[in-house]
Amino acid sequence: MGKLDDIYRRSIDDREGFWADAAGELEWHKRWDKVLDDSRAPHFYRWFAGAECNTCYNALDRHADGGRGDQAAIIYDSPITGRQKRITYSKLRDKVARCAGVLTELGIVKGDRVIIYMPMIPQAAVAMLACARIGAVHSVVFGGFASNELATRIKDARPRAILTASCGIEPGRVIPYQPLVEGALDLAPGIVESIVVTQREEAAWTLRDGRDHDWKAALDAAAPAACVPVKATDPLYVLYTSGTTGQPKGVVRDNGGHMVALKWSMKNVYDVDPGEIFWAASDVGWVVGHSYIVYAPLLHGCTTVLFEGKPVGTPDAGTFWRVIADHGVTTLFTAPTAFRAIKKEDPQGKLIGQYDLSKFRALFLAGERCDPDTLAWAQDKLKVPVIDHWWQTETGWPMASNCMGIEPLPVKPGSPTRAVPGYDVQIIDEKMNEVPRGQMGAICVKLPMPPSCLPTLWNADQRFIDSYLADYPGFYKTGDAGYMDEDGYIYVMSRIDDVINVAGHRLSTGAIEEVLASHPDVAECAVIGAEDALKGQLPVGFLVLKAGVDRDDAEIVTEVVKLVRDQIGPVAAFKNATVVKRLPKTRSGKILRGTMASIADGKDFKTPATIDDPAILDEIAENLKGIGYPKG
Ligand code: COA
Ligand code: AMP
C-alpha cells in the first residue's frame, strides 16, 4: 500500500481522528465536543459540534498578526479595465474589519443574510469576509444572472442588505447593475433594507436616500468590527445552484468543517505551500470562486489572484500566461472550456513562449468533463502536470482528484483519478448494488460525507433529503453517472438529471423550460443540452405552439431567446430554438430529452420501446438540421 492508500483508509476507517488532526491546523475559540455528531443520522451529520470559531479570523487575522502582514493576500489583475492592485494581509484585514463595521452599523447581526452581487473586484472578497467576520450569512449571486434570478434568491434567503457595485464589465460592454438590482427588488419587495454600492468609473449608481450607501464613504467612516465567534455548525454562506426546477437549491456551507477541509485540500490536493501564489480563474459567483479564489488560499496563507478578464480577448489568448509570469503563479485552476477557447485562438500555443512560466507547477481543471484532447494539448504546451478533478457546489471541494501533495498517480485521460480522502465514492445501480468495475451507474458517496459538504439546503431539510438522500438510502447522490475502473479511477460521464453544463456553468434545463413556457404562444416545450466544441454543451429549445397561433416561427424564437436572456441572464447562453409540431414522448407522457440530445449530437441511439409515435423523431431530426445540428 502506498502513502495515499494509507491516508485514504484512515480517512474512512478513522474519520474522527483524521479530521481532528486536520482541524489542529486552525485556531478555534472553543474546541469541539464531538468531531462528528451523528445523532440525527441517517440524514443529518454535523462536523465539529460544540466548537466555536471564526472563518475570517483564520483567513486574515491569524496571518496578519502572525508574520504575513506585509504579504499580498490578494493580487487584483483586471485586463478588462487595465487595473492592478496588491492588497496585503494587514490592509485586507483592515478593509474587511471596516466593511464588517458598516454592516454592524446597518444593524446586521450574526445569522442575518446578506446578498453580494458583484463583479470580479476585490470588494467582492472583502464583502464575503466581512460577513464571515460578524457571523452574517452571505449569498453571492453571479453577475451574469438577471433580475429574476436575483429576486428568486432574495425571496428565499431574505437578506437584510445587498452589497453590490455600479457595474460589471464584459468584453465590449458595461453592464449597469442598478437596473438589475432595482428590477429584482420590484419582484421581491419589502425584504432588503440597505444597499452598499461600490461606484466604479465605468458607470454610476444613483444613491437612494435612506436605502443606499456609498461603499467608500461608508468604509472610511466606519469603526472596524472584531471577529465574532460562531458555532462551527453555523452557516457561513448559502450558494444557490441549479436543480431540476426553476427554484434553485440553496446549498448551505458551515464554518468549521469548511475551514478544515479547504485548508487540508490546499497542501494535500493542490500541493501548495503558504506564501505561494494560487490562481483560480473563475468567478466569486460560483463555488470555485468561494472555495479557491477566496477562502482556501487565504486560510492557507497564500496569495490569491483575483482576475477580472477572460481567457481570450482581454486582450488575447496569452493573458493567462502573462498573469502567471507577472505574479509568479505556481498553480492555476480553471475550467476546460477556458483552455478550449485558448486552443482555438492559439492552436500552436505560440503565445506561451513569450512568457516566463518557470514558477508554474501545475494546472487543475474542473467544472465540467475534461475531454482528452484538451488535456493532451495543455500537457503538451505547458509541460506541467494537468490535473482533472471532480467536485460540485454541494461538496465545496474535490471529491476525486490526483492528490499532488500526497502521492501523484499516473494520469488517465478522461478520469479525474481516484476518490479524495474523506469520500467513500461508489457506483451504484437502481437495486442499491455496487456495480462491477467498468460498468456505468450512479456515482454516490457513502454517508457520512466529509467536512465542508452541505449539511442541508437553506430552509429546506425535506428537499435536501428528497434531492440527495432518498434514492439511494445511506448514500449521497451526486447527480452524476459514470464508472470506476480496476484501479479505482473514476470516470464522470454525464448527469442523471436535467442539469447541463455550459462553459463550466451549471444550468437547469427545467429553469429554461419554465421561461419558454411563459411565452404566450408556447403550449409545450423542452430544452436539451447539445454538445458544443467550445462550451461543452449549449441549450437547445423545442417549442410547440398553441393551436391557432399563426405567426412567423423565427419571430417567436427571437422572442423566447430574449425572454431567457432577460429572465435568467446572458450566462444561460440560450440562442438556439426551433418550433416543432410535437415533442417525442413515452406512452406515459415523459418527454424523451435524452433521445433528442442524441439526435442533436449525431449519435447512434435506440428508439425507445415506450415511445408513443416513432415518426416524431424524424421530424425532430429535420428541425435540428434546420438550426445546424448535428454540428460539423
Ligand atoms: N456578467 C454579465 N454577463 C456575463 C457574465 C457576468 N459576470 N459572465 C458572462 N456573461 C455573459 C457573456 O458576456 C456572454 O454574453 P453574450 O451572450 O452577450 O456574448 C454570455 O454571458 C455567455 O457567457 P459565457 O458562456 O462565459 O461565454 P463567453 O463567450 O463570454 O466566453 C469563455 C466563453 C469560454 C471564454 C468563458 O465561458 C470562460 O472564460 N469560461 C471559463 C470557465 C469558468 O470561468 N467557469 C466557471 C466555473 S470554474
Ligand atoms: P457545479 O456545482 O456548478 O460546480 O457543477 C458540478 C457538476 O459539474 C458536477 O456534478 C459534474 O456534473 C460537473 N463536473 C465538475 N467537475 C467535473 C469533472 N472534472 N469531470 C466531469 N464533470 C465535472
XYZ file of C-alpha atoms and ligand atoms in Angstrom:
703
model
C 0.000 0.000 0.000
C 1.271 3.469 -0.877
C 1.119 6.625 1.181
C -2.117 7.711 -0.488
C -3.778 4.364 0.237
C -2.827 4.631 3.919
C -4.152 8.160 4.222
C -7.299 7.287 2.302
C -8.019 4.224 4.502
C -7.561 6.221 7.669
C -9.903 8.949 6.379
C -12.646 6.313 6.061
C -11.866 3.971 8.982
C -10.952 6.674 11.498
C -12.856 9.677 10.228
C -12.928 11.491 13.507
C -9.223 11.102 14.218
C -8.353 12.077 10.666
C -10.349 15.311 10.643
C -9.490 16.215 14.243
C -5.822 16.174 13.196
C -6.598 18.393 10.212
C -8.555 20.766 12.460
C -5.433 21.247 14.562
C -4.052 23.432 11.752
C -6.621 26.115 12.527
C -7.479 28.257 15.519
C -10.669 27.680 17.482
C -12.320 29.881 20.070
C -13.697 26.758 21.696
C -12.806 23.138 20.985
C -15.474 20.754 19.725
C -17.435 18.375 21.954
C -17.713 15.876 19.149
C -15.782 15.708 15.871
C -18.727 14.104 14.063
C -22.196 14.475 15.506
C -24.294 11.684 14.004
C -27.194 11.991 16.429
C -29.540 12.857 13.515
C -28.281 10.150 11.152
C -29.073 8.824 8.591
C -29.777 12.204 7.042
C -28.078 14.915 9.016
C -24.447 14.882 10.125
C -22.569 17.797 11.696
C -18.809 18.267 11.940
C -17.070 19.798 14.972
C -20.252 20.079 17.007
C -19.913 22.320 20.036
C -16.857 24.141 18.667
C -16.684 27.892 18.171
C -14.543 29.608 15.580
C -14.411 32.434 13.075
C -13.579 31.797 9.436
C -12.440 35.398 8.812
C -10.103 35.237 11.805
C -8.473 32.129 10.389
C -8.312 33.576 6.868
C -6.972 37.012 7.773
C -6.147 37.942 11.385
C -4.177 34.771 12.027
C -1.850 35.689 9.149
C -1.888 39.482 9.550
C -0.764 39.098 13.172
C 1.345 36.019 12.564
C 4.093 37.330 10.306
C 2.288 37.628 6.968
C 1.049 41.209 7.448
C 3.078 42.551 4.524
C 2.486 39.582 2.231
C -0.032 40.102 -0.548
C -3.307 38.418 0.305
C -4.975 39.444 -2.965
C -3.500 40.436 -6.288
C -6.247 42.039 -8.339
C -5.450 41.808 -12.043
C -8.039 43.272 -14.372
C -7.031 43.264 -18.025
C -10.551 44.331 -18.903
C -10.038 47.713 -17.162
C -6.232 47.840 -17.186
C -6.153 47.986 -13.375
C -3.930 46.061 -10.980
C -3.715 46.170 -7.203
C -1.806 44.325 -4.480
C -3.545 44.114 -1.103
C -1.537 42.848 1.863
C -2.975 40.708 4.625
C -2.833 43.733 7.022
C -4.586 46.005 4.571
C -7.190 43.395 3.691
C -7.920 42.736 7.360
C -8.377 46.473 7.874
C -10.767 46.791 4.924
C -12.732 43.738 5.942
C -12.999 44.948 9.545
C -14.323 48.296 8.306
C -16.781 46.652 5.953
C -17.912 44.499 8.873
C -18.256 47.756 10.826
C -20.537 49.148 8.108
C -22.697 46.028 8.273
C -22.874 46.290 12.053
C -23.930 49.945 11.816
C -26.665 48.855 9.421
C -27.911 46.568 12.164
C -26.748 43.321 10.597
C -26.027 40.691 13.245
C -24.969 37.073 13.430
C -27.300 34.878 11.377
C -28.658 37.691 9.180
C -28.307 37.127 5.459
C -26.510 39.490 3.070
C -26.577 39.157 -0.704
C -23.399 40.002 -2.599
C -23.930 40.823 -6.274
C -20.559 41.917 -7.534
C -18.203 41.651 -10.453
C -14.665 40.330 -10.011
C -13.286 43.198 -7.943
C -11.529 42.969 -4.543
C -14.611 44.422 -2.839
C -16.389 41.130 -3.560
C -13.883 39.221 -1.406
C -13.943 41.998 1.215
C -17.735 41.711 1.376
C -17.672 37.933 1.812
C -15.035 38.046 4.541
C -16.812 40.933 6.299
C -19.951 38.819 6.569
C -17.879 35.927 7.899
C -16.282 38.290 10.430
C -19.589 39.104 12.125
C -21.294 35.774 11.514
C -23.672 37.111 8.858
C -24.518 34.548 6.184
C -23.543 35.674 2.697
C -25.155 34.606 -0.513
C -23.188 35.598 -3.585
C -25.160 35.868 -6.809
C -23.217 35.595 -10.081
C -23.205 38.860 -12.075
C -24.356 37.090 -15.252
C -27.758 36.347 -13.676
C -30.629 38.726 -14.419
C -33.166 40.365 -12.061
C -35.494 37.401 -11.893
C -32.771 35.028 -10.659
C -31.606 37.634 -8.154
C -35.201 38.057 -6.964
C -35.645 34.294 -6.513
C -32.589 34.264 -4.256
C -33.760 37.359 -2.336
C -37.121 35.693 -1.686
C -35.507 32.521 -0.419
C -32.571 33.915 1.584
C -34.428 37.021 2.825
C -31.312 39.209 3.068
C -31.378 42.434 5.071
C -28.727 44.006 2.859
C -27.210 43.770 -0.607
C -23.568 44.607 -1.242
C -23.073 45.453 -4.884
C -21.231 47.577 -7.434
C -22.357 50.106 -10.005
C -21.478 47.809 -12.905
C -19.885 44.698 -14.271
C -17.736 44.784 -17.378
C -17.850 42.247 -20.182
C -15.781 42.494 -23.360
C -17.186 45.388 -25.365
C -19.926 46.301 -22.906
C -20.547 47.785 -19.487
C -23.406 46.229 -17.537
C -25.003 48.732 -15.146
C -26.159 46.818 -12.051
C -28.682 49.349 -10.753
C -31.474 48.393 -13.195
C -30.829 44.701 -12.446
C -30.947 45.180 -8.672
C -33.933 47.548 -8.791
C -35.699 45.050 -11.061
C -35.084 42.309 -8.538
C -36.335 44.460 -5.660
C -39.539 45.161 -7.609
C -40.054 41.410 -7.904
C -39.131 40.772 -4.258
C -40.329 43.849 -2.390
C -40.148 44.616 1.321
C -37.186 42.406 2.218
C -33.936 44.302 1.624
C -33.352 47.304 3.913
C -29.920 48.537 2.850
C -27.670 48.540 -0.200
C -23.959 49.336 -0.117
C -22.588 50.218 -3.554
C -19.061 50.343 -4.897
C -19.077 53.072 -7.500
C -16.942 52.136 -10.472
C -15.653 54.669 -13.012
C -17.439 52.944 -15.867
C -20.993 53.552 -14.607
C -22.654 55.445 -11.776
C -25.311 54.205 -9.379
C -27.776 56.865 -8.278
C -27.920 56.516 -4.496
C -31.395 56.445 -2.980
C -31.709 58.210 0.363
C -32.283 56.007 3.361
C -31.541 52.811 1.447
C -28.267 53.176 -0.425
C -24.780 53.809 0.933
C -21.596 54.596 -0.925
C -19.090 51.814 -0.231
C -16.000 54.017 0.018
C -17.557 56.727 2.172
C -19.173 54.165 4.458
C -15.966 52.156 4.926
C -13.894 55.311 5.529
C -16.298 56.395 8.262
C -16.841 53.009 9.875
C -15.290 51.704 13.071
C -13.560 48.355 12.477
C -15.533 45.398 13.804
C -13.903 42.494 15.638
C -14.366 38.825 14.761
C -17.480 37.330 16.318
C -17.132 33.695 17.423
C -19.749 31.496 15.769
C -20.605 27.850 16.154
C -18.622 25.596 13.842
C -22.004 24.350 12.650
C -23.408 27.839 11.970
C -23.824 28.701 8.300
C -21.038 30.700 6.654
C -22.857 31.061 3.379
C -25.691 29.902 1.165
C -24.861 29.430 -2.514
C -27.704 28.753 -4.900
C -27.176 26.174 -7.598
C -29.268 24.752 -10.404
C -31.542 21.846 -9.713
C -34.170 20.284 -11.897
C -36.674 23.117 -11.497
C -36.608 26.903 -11.744
C -36.263 27.097 -7.964
C -32.508 26.896 -7.323
C -31.188 24.941 -4.370
C -29.654 26.929 -1.505
C -26.547 24.935 -0.649
C -25.568 25.636 2.967
C -21.925 25.729 3.992
C -20.940 25.675 7.643
C -17.955 27.422 9.238
C -15.894 24.757 10.991
C -15.933 21.802 8.607
C -15.491 24.110 5.636
C -12.321 25.686 7.071
C -10.843 22.320 7.919
C -11.483 20.625 4.567
C -10.389 23.604 2.486
C -7.180 24.136 4.438
C -6.393 20.411 4.163
C -7.002 20.425 0.417
C -4.511 23.204 -0.313
C -1.472 21.098 0.569
C -2.777 17.596 0.048
C -4.724 18.023 -3.199
C -3.123 21.103 -4.780
C 0.377 20.757 -3.252
C 0.607 24.462 -2.489
C 2.500 25.908 0.466
C 1.706 29.015 2.499
C 3.251 32.091 0.876
C 2.826 30.765 -2.673
C 0.680 32.345 -5.379
C -2.516 30.449 -6.212
C -4.860 31.455 -9.006
C -8.360 30.161 -9.595
C -9.578 31.753 -12.832
C -13.272 31.571 -12.101
C -15.794 33.971 -10.561
C -16.774 34.571 -6.941
C -20.345 33.808 -8.013
C -19.511 30.102 -8.381
C -18.375 27.612 -5.782
C -14.882 27.541 -7.309
C -14.673 31.239 -6.554
C -15.909 30.820 -2.985
C -13.551 27.978 -2.197
C -10.456 28.646 -4.259
C -10.408 32.368 -5.012
C -11.363 33.471 -1.504
C -11.414 31.007 1.370
C -8.901 28.197 0.790
C -5.907 30.260 -0.381
C -6.375 32.735 2.476
C -6.936 30.045 5.113
C -3.642 28.556 3.914
C -1.696 31.863 3.960
C -1.286 32.017 0.176
C -1.638 34.972 -2.166
C -4.749 34.642 -4.300
C -5.107 36.200 -7.757
C -8.463 37.839 -8.425
C -8.706 38.091 -12.194
C -11.255 40.248 -13.979
C -10.981 39.169 -17.579
C -11.461 36.296 -19.987
C -9.048 33.663 -21.243
C -9.271 35.182 -24.730
C -9.958 38.697 -25.954
C -8.647 40.546 -22.880
C -6.586 41.318 -24.849
C -5.562 37.968 -26.355
C -5.071 34.251 -25.763
C -1.789 34.987 -23.942
C -3.468 36.670 -20.942
C -3.281 33.582 -18.718
C 0.454 33.228 -19.372
C 1.006 36.943 -18.741
C -0.753 36.699 -15.352
C 1.216 33.582 -14.379
C 4.509 35.270 -15.320
C 3.743 38.691 -13.798
C 2.739 37.349 -10.409
C 4.763 34.141 -10.147
C 1.688 31.897 -10.040
C 2.571 28.327 -9.031
C -0.859 26.742 -9.502
C -3.722 27.619 -11.824
C -7.236 26.256 -11.514
C -9.778 26.843 -14.268
C -12.411 25.094 -16.384
C -11.529 23.075 -19.513
C -13.667 25.453 -21.587
C -11.151 28.246 -20.917
C -8.439 26.058 -22.421
C -10.615 25.157 -25.395
C -11.059 28.898 -26.007
C -7.291 29.490 -25.815
C -6.543 26.478 -28.023
C -8.961 27.757 -30.666
C -7.242 31.168 -30.838
C -3.664 29.962 -30.479
C -3.606 26.304 -31.570
C 0.195 26.113 -31.623
C 0.447 27.738 -28.187
C 2.832 30.327 -29.662
C 1.927 32.975 -27.077
C 3.028 30.680 -24.246
C 6.665 31.030 -25.344
C 6.561 34.791 -24.805
C 6.275 34.485 -21.023
C 8.420 33.201 -18.176
C 6.454 30.332 -16.674
C 9.352 28.973 -14.615
C 7.429 29.168 -11.325
C 4.333 27.464 -12.733
C 3.983 23.916 -11.362
C 0.515 22.537 -12.084
C -2.783 23.156 -13.843
C -6.011 21.906 -12.258
C -9.195 21.666 -14.324
C -12.763 21.169 -13.076
C -16.333 22.308 -13.525
C -17.120 20.028 -16.457
C -15.793 16.869 -18.053
C -12.253 17.383 -19.316
C -12.065 15.981 -22.835
C -8.828 14.073 -23.517
C -7.896 16.423 -26.443
C -7.872 19.466 -24.206
C -5.916 17.581 -21.552
C -3.311 16.465 -24.118
C -2.997 19.974 -25.580
C -2.452 21.545 -22.163
C 0.083 18.867 -21.159
C 1.978 19.242 -24.408
C 2.098 23.023 -24.429
C 2.625 23.750 -20.733
C 4.848 20.828 -19.786
C 3.437 20.705 -16.243
C 1.072 18.141 -14.702
C -2.515 18.772 -15.838
C -4.952 17.502 -13.231
C -8.616 16.920 -13.991
C -10.556 16.891 -10.726
C -14.221 16.477 -9.975
C -16.486 18.143 -7.443
C -19.616 20.256 -7.164
C -21.231 23.168 -5.350
C -22.677 20.787 -2.785
C -19.285 19.473 -1.638
C -17.263 22.688 -1.814
C -14.011 20.831 -2.504
C -12.793 17.947 -4.665
C -14.401 14.518 -4.448
C -11.970 12.969 -6.919
C -8.521 14.205 -7.779
C -4.923 13.323 -8.174
C -3.674 14.292 -4.707
C -0.494 16.049 -5.763
C 0.612 16.828 -2.211
C 0.318 13.222 -1.040
C 1.369 10.942 -3.870
C 0.828 11.855 -7.529
C -0.660 8.959 -9.509
C -0.386 8.345 -13.255
C -2.883 10.454 -15.214
C -5.521 8.576 -17.209
C -7.141 10.919 -19.753
C -10.885 11.205 -19.189
C -10.650 10.448 -15.472
C -10.298 12.828 -12.520
C -8.307 9.994 -10.857
C -9.454 8.458 -7.583
C -11.660 9.436 -4.667
C -10.045 12.046 -2.450
C -9.510 11.033 1.209
C -12.754 11.560 3.112
C -15.003 10.480 0.230
C -16.184 6.873 0.027
C -17.254 7.037 -3.633
C -19.235 4.077 -5.000
C -21.004 3.408 -8.293
C -24.485 2.085 -7.569
C -27.316 0.579 -9.609
C -31.055 1.023 -9.031
C -31.131 -2.017 -6.775
C -28.573 -0.402 -4.471
C -25.795 -2.770 -5.505
C -22.302 -1.581 -6.232
C -21.832 -2.261 -9.971
C -18.833 -4.232 -11.241
C -15.779 -2.178 -12.218
C -16.120 -0.716 -15.705
C -19.926 -0.603 -15.609
C -21.913 2.623 -15.578
C -24.057 3.578 -12.634
C -24.991 6.474 -10.377
C -21.953 7.991 -8.700
C -22.722 8.157 -4.990
C -20.819 8.881 -1.783
C -21.410 6.682 1.228
C -22.603 8.708 4.201
C -21.336 10.471 6.165
C -19.803 12.948 3.783
C -16.555 14.603 4.904
C -16.419 18.143 6.330
C -17.488 21.094 4.117
C -20.165 19.080 2.280
C -23.611 20.576 2.569
C -25.337 19.729 5.880
C -28.689 20.619 4.302
C -30.410 23.055 1.913
C -31.365 26.503 3.171
C -34.705 26.226 4.968
C -35.431 23.027 3.073
C -34.461 19.905 5.022
C -37.024 17.767 3.209
C -35.869 18.941 -0.224
C -32.322 18.067 0.864
C -33.437 14.536 1.696
C -35.524 14.202 -1.464
C -32.839 15.601 -3.780
C -29.778 13.821 -2.477
C -30.523 11.054 0.033
C -33.846 9.405 -0.744
C -32.983 7.491 -3.933
C -30.012 5.598 -2.509
C -30.530 5.259 1.261
C -27.227 5.525 3.118
C -25.625 7.371 0.221
C -25.379 10.900 -1.120
C -26.429 11.003 -4.784
C -24.043 13.288 -6.698
C -26.353 13.525 -9.735
C -23.519 12.328 -11.974
C -23.310 8.998 -13.776
C -20.107 7.176 -14.581
C -17.930 4.210 -13.787
C -14.853 3.167 -11.844
C -12.006 1.133 -13.345
C -9.950 -1.671 -11.788
C -7.530 0.861 -10.297
C -10.295 2.848 -8.615
C -10.131 5.667 -11.173
C -13.492 7.371 -11.557
C -14.925 8.370 -14.949
C -17.657 11.020 -14.769
C -19.642 10.707 -17.983
C -22.959 12.561 -17.693
C -25.666 13.878 -15.402
C -28.609 11.718 -14.412
C -30.874 14.726 -14.027
C -31.802 17.669 -16.237
C -28.767 19.719 -15.325
C -26.480 20.784 -18.180
C -23.024 22.271 -18.142
C -22.399 25.297 -20.356
C -18.861 26.739 -20.356
C -18.305 25.221 -16.907
C -21.533 26.826 -15.649
C -24.228 24.598 -14.218
C -27.662 25.310 -15.649
C -31.059 23.740 -15.248
C -32.909 22.844 -18.437
C -36.044 22.833 -16.258
C -35.482 26.504 -15.375
C -35.091 27.443 -19.048
C -38.220 25.422 -19.892
C -40.188 27.373 -17.293
C -39.223 30.610 -19.044
C -40.081 29.254 -22.515
C -43.438 28.002 -21.249
C -44.266 31.509 -20.021
C -44.320 32.821 -23.621
C -47.973 33.387 -24.564
C -47.713 31.410 -27.823
C -45.960 28.360 -26.395
C -48.108 25.367 -25.490
C -45.334 22.971 -24.607
C -41.569 22.937 -24.695
C -38.403 21.019 -23.949
C -34.778 22.016 -23.527
C -31.783 19.752 -24.045
C -28.039 20.212 -23.775
C -26.364 19.669 -27.154
C -22.627 19.114 -27.465
C -20.558 22.188 -28.280
C -16.874 22.200 -29.211
C -16.115 25.302 -27.131
C -18.574 25.377 -24.250
C -19.041 21.638 -23.750
C -22.804 21.931 -24.034
C -25.280 24.545 -25.246
C -29.001 24.597 -24.509
C -31.368 23.976 -27.436
C -35.101 24.647 -27.100
C -38.039 22.906 -28.781
C -41.308 24.820 -28.875
C -44.781 23.502 -29.619
C -47.087 26.434 -30.336
C -50.622 26.819 -29.094
C -53.340 25.848 -31.563
C -54.304 28.775 -33.785
C -51.018 30.668 -33.371
C -50.267 31.895 -36.851
C -47.064 33.888 -36.507
C -43.644 33.611 -38.057
C -41.675 30.902 -36.190
C -38.485 32.967 -36.365
C -40.169 35.850 -34.576
C -41.266 33.614 -31.740
C -37.791 32.094 -31.469
C -36.263 35.587 -31.234
C -38.744 36.451 -28.501
C -38.043 33.373 -26.387
C -34.286 33.873 -26.743
C -34.716 37.398 -25.399
C -37.013 36.153 -22.657
C -34.390 33.711 -21.363
C -31.665 36.362 -21.515
C -33.869 38.811 -19.598
C -35.151 36.341 -17.030
C -32.235 34.016 -16.369
C -29.393 36.090 -17.781
C -26.820 36.057 -20.566
C -24.970 33.248 -18.797
C -27.656 30.791 -19.949
C -26.175 31.225 -23.458
C -29.589 30.321 -24.865
C -29.535 31.178 -28.571
C -30.938 28.112 -30.338
C -34.577 27.097 -30.515
C -36.851 25.541 -33.086
C -40.609 25.285 -33.462
C -41.791 21.665 -33.749
C -45.231 20.181 -34.275
C -44.971 17.730 -31.405
C -42.495 16.529 -28.791
C -41.399 12.889 -28.662
C -42.821 11.238 -25.567
C -43.202 7.882 -23.947
C -46.689 6.420 -23.767
C -46.839 7.638 -20.171
C -46.118 11.194 -21.332
C -42.446 11.598 -20.395
C -40.564 13.801 -22.865
C -37.641 11.931 -24.439
C -34.987 14.601 -23.930
C -32.119 12.099 -23.996
C -33.173 10.813 -27.414
C -33.457 14.362 -28.754
C -29.971 15.136 -27.397
C -28.576 12.053 -29.173
C -30.096 13.248 -32.452
C -28.657 16.749 -31.940
C -25.219 15.251 -31.241
C -25.409 12.913 -34.259
C -25.032 9.867 -32.021
C -26.482 6.429 -32.606
C -29.490 5.761 -30.437
C -32.084 3.088 -29.944
C -35.647 4.216 -30.476
C -37.180 3.768 -27.024
C -39.673 0.905 -26.950
C -42.065 3.077 -24.947
C -42.228 5.909 -27.495
C -45.795 6.800 -28.439
C -45.036 7.687 -32.076
C -41.559 6.947 -33.524
C -42.227 9.124 -36.613
C -41.805 12.231 -34.445
C -38.085 11.533 -34.207
C -37.672 12.127 -37.954
C -39.451 15.447 -37.624
C -37.180 16.413 -34.730
C -34.096 15.473 -36.785
C -35.343 17.635 -39.676
C -35.902 20.583 -37.373
C -32.492 20.187 -35.768
C -30.892 20.118 -39.214
C -32.587 23.441 -39.860
C -30.679 25.036 -36.960
C -27.353 23.395 -37.744
C -27.448 20.136 -35.734
C -25.630 17.812 -35.669
C -22.628 20.129 -35.898
C -19.681 19.549 -38.193
N -21.883 39.420 -16.024
C -22.639 39.670 -17.105
N -22.636 38.904 -18.212
C -21.831 37.836 -18.209
C -21.021 37.499 -17.114
C -21.061 38.358 -15.990
N -20.342 38.125 -14.904
N -20.340 36.375 -17.413
C -20.705 36.008 -18.646
N -21.599 36.906 -19.130
C -22.217 36.904 -20.456
C -21.177 36.916 -21.546
O -20.781 38.252 -21.848
C -21.930 36.293 -22.692
O -22.777 37.270 -23.237
P -23.128 37.319 -24.802
O -24.201 36.298 -24.994
O -23.638 38.707 -24.998
O -21.882 37.037 -25.558
C -22.821 35.266 -22.001
O -22.911 35.687 -20.635
C -22.291 33.861 -22.026
O -21.063 33.824 -21.318
P -20.013 32.655 -21.451
O -20.738 31.368 -21.558
O -18.991 32.780 -20.397
O -19.420 32.863 -22.886
P -18.355 33.861 -23.499
O -18.492 33.665 -24.965
O -18.457 35.227 -22.945
O -16.939 33.253 -23.035
C -15.409 31.549 -22.411
C -16.559 31.931 -23.319
C -15.032 30.118 -22.658
C -14.221 32.455 -22.699
C -15.861 31.737 -20.950
O -17.014 30.981 -20.731
C -14.846 31.388 -19.917
O -13.896 32.088 -19.651
N -15.044 30.299 -19.231
C -14.165 29.945 -18.150
C -14.874 28.988 -17.306
C -15.248 29.464 -15.974
O -14.859 30.503 -15.514
N -16.067 28.646 -15.342
C -16.541 28.875 -14.019
C -16.550 27.636 -13.220
S -14.890 27.024 -12.907
P -21.042 22.922 -10.046
O -21.870 22.558 -8.888
O -21.537 24.119 -10.789
O -19.580 23.042 -9.695
O -21.169 21.734 -11.089
C -20.855 20.445 -10.666
C -21.059 19.479 -11.775
O -20.149 19.765 -12.856
C -20.739 18.070 -11.388
O -21.810 17.435 -10.698
C -20.449 17.441 -12.726
O -21.626 17.171 -13.434
C -19.700 18.544 -13.431
N -18.253 18.435 -13.207
C -17.489 19.150 -12.395
N -16.199 18.770 -12.480
C -16.145 17.756 -13.364
C -15.112 16.906 -13.880
N -13.839 17.069 -13.521
N -15.456 15.936 -14.752
C -16.735 15.773 -15.135
N -17.754 16.547 -14.701
C -17.475 17.526 -13.821
